[in-house]
Phi, psi and omega in degrees: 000120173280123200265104190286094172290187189283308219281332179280342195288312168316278143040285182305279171308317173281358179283302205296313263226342184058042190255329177273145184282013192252332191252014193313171161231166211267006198170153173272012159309316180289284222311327194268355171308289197283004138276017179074274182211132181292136192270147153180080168301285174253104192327313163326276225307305175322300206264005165242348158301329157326267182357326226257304180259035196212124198258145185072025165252120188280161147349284200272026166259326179287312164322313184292327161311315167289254171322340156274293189280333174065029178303338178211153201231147138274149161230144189264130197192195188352122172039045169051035171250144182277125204239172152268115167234164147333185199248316179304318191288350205288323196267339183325327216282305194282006156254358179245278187301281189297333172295311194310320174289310154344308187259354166269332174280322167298304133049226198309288191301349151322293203313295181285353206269302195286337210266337192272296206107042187244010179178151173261358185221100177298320175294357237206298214284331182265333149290320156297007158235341125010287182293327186286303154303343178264337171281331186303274188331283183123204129227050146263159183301357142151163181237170143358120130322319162286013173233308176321294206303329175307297182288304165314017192001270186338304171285345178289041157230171168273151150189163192271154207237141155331325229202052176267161156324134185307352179286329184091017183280161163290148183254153171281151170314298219260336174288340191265326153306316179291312175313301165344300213266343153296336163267021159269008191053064161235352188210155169216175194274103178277225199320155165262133182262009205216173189309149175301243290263343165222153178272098157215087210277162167269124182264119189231168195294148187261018144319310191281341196255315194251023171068346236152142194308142156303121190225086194305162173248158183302181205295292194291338190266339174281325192271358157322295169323294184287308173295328155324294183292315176298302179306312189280345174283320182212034165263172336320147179218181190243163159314308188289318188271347154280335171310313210275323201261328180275357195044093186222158145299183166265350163300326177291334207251017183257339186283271178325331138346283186291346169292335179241061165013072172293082177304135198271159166215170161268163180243154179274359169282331169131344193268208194241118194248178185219148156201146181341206137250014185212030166234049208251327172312161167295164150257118166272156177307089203317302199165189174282150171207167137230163183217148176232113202239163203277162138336137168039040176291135178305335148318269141019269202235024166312320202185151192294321212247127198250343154338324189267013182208000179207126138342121147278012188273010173242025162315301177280355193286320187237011143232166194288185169294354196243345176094014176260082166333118182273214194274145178204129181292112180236143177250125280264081163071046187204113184315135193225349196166178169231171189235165175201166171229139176290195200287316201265341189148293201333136159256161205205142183250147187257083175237161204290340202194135183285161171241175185284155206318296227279330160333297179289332187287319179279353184255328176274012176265354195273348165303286204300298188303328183250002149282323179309289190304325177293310175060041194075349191280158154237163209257111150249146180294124163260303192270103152226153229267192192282345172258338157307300172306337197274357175277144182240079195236161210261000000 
């Protein structure tokens, strides 16, 4: 068994991951082929994780990708979070990871539709506003949310949730339909009406927005799929850190493993790490780097078990209790601090610990680089981490 050190998995990450600056990458499209799927949760992120591996790519070239060429989609997928995927990657997703959600959100929203008293067939009530929405929708390039709802009565209602506000009010409906009808491929967030730094998607049929039918691969081969990419980006990874990234069971993902013929390796922790089988050479060590990396940047948020690249006494400082990963500073492939701007734009860095000159000197120039790019607009957060809220800049 070949023995994976901390040091090669760092390695690893800044090569793979287009984070050392010998490894940059050309555009947005490469960047998210080579994270696997890029997070956008919080809309900022897609475009500054570009920003973080890719040099001379503006804001509106990650936009154009997304909405013109439409080379890379969100989609709702792994552990009902919404991602940016490559076009290729896209049906794995949608036969594995977004169905499972798909079908836990049909559910749940059968479920309250009969509990509001608003249809005796909860099933019944969510295919007929399916249809209601694919006729408002169309073939056009997308409407609202607030204009669907409009044309939609039947959704411009409340109900109460398993998971309602700690007050116990009912939640609107129809963004949990529309979520719905997105890990089904049957609808996607197309155009954006509002600055890349905010989420205010046009909602379009997704037949109309990708030219062509949504066509999922069976179960076990999407997640064959997802897991393949997930491996070559941020492996070795463990059983546990797939589980976890794809919210797959372990049967599945012990099925897909043995589906891309996967190799076990050791670890410095003493466990069992996986890598491809025709990914077994070392990674040399690129060199010194730093990174200023985004809220939920997929690096970030790679894998459960975080030890060979974060402290753990600095866990709680920089991800929440749920594993939701703020803004974070790396020093040659070791979380070192977080970042934040000031009043005016400027960015500034928060670490947990001092580093050495040439260290600081390299977190101060991607501070300088990613204030030049940021160009004053600035980013708020819903995840920020206990070190992000502790800054105090004038």
């Amino acid at each position: 068994m070949r023995h994976v050190p901390d040091a090669e998995r760092r390695a690893r990450l800044a090569v793979r991951h287009g984070l050392h600056p010998a490894h940059r990458l050309p555009d947005p499209v490469a960047v998210t082929r080579a994270m696997t799927v890029l997070h956008a949760t919080e809309p900022s992120t897609v475009h500054l994780s570009v920003q973080a591996r890719a040099d001379g790519v503006t804001a509106a070239a990650v936009d154009a990708a997304l909405y013109d060429s439409r080379a890379v989609v969100k989609q709702l997928a792994m552990r009902r979070t919404l991602f940016v995927f490559s076009r290729d990657l896209l049906p794995a997703a949608w036969g594995s990871a977004s169905a499972r959600v798909a079908e836990q959100e049909r559910r749940k929203i059968a479920a309250n539709v009969v509990a509001a008293g608003l249809a005796g067939d909860g099933e019944a009530w969510l295919e007929e506003a399916r249809e209601e929405v694919f006729a408002v929708l169309g073939d056009s390039d997308g409407l609202s949310a607030a204009d669907i709802r409009e044309a939609v009565p039947m959704l411009d209602v409340k109900v109460g949730t398993s998971s309602t506000s700690k007050w116990g009010a009912p939640i609107p409906i129809a963004p949990r339909v529309l979520n719905w009808l997105g890990a089904r491929a049957d609808i996607v967030r197309g155009a954006n009406t509002g600055h890349w730094r905010i989420s205010r998607p046009a909602w379009a049929r997704m037949k109309h927005w990708l030219g062509e039918p949504a066509v999922p691969l069976p179960e076990a081969e999407g997640y064959a799929g997802l897991a393949r990419r997930w491996l070559w980006t941020f492996g070795p990874g463990t059983e546990a850190d797939l589980v976890w990234w794809l919210g797959a069971t372990k049967g599945a993902v012990r099925r897909a493993l043995a589906d891309v013929g996967a190799v076990q390796v050791s670890l410095d922790t003493g466990g069992v790490g996986w890598l491809l089988a025709d990914d077994l050479e070392p990674v040399a060590d690129p060199g010194r780097w730093a990174a200023l990396l985004p809220v939920l940047d997929p690096t970030t948020m790679g894998w459960r078990g975080r030890g060979f690249h974060l402290d753990a006494d600095d866990t709680p400082h920089l991800y929440d209790t749920n594993g939701n990963g703020g803004t974070t500073a790396w020093l040659d492939g070791r979380i070192v601090g977080a970042w934040v701007q000031d009043e005016v734009g400027t960015v500034r860095t928060l670490l947990r610990r001092p580093v050495d000159p040439e260290g600081q000197a390299l977190l101060d120039a991607e501070a300088a680089r990613l204030t030049a790019w940021l160009d004053g607009v600035r980013i708020t957060n819903v995840y920020a981490s206990l070190l992000m809220k502790s800054a105090r800049l004038p």
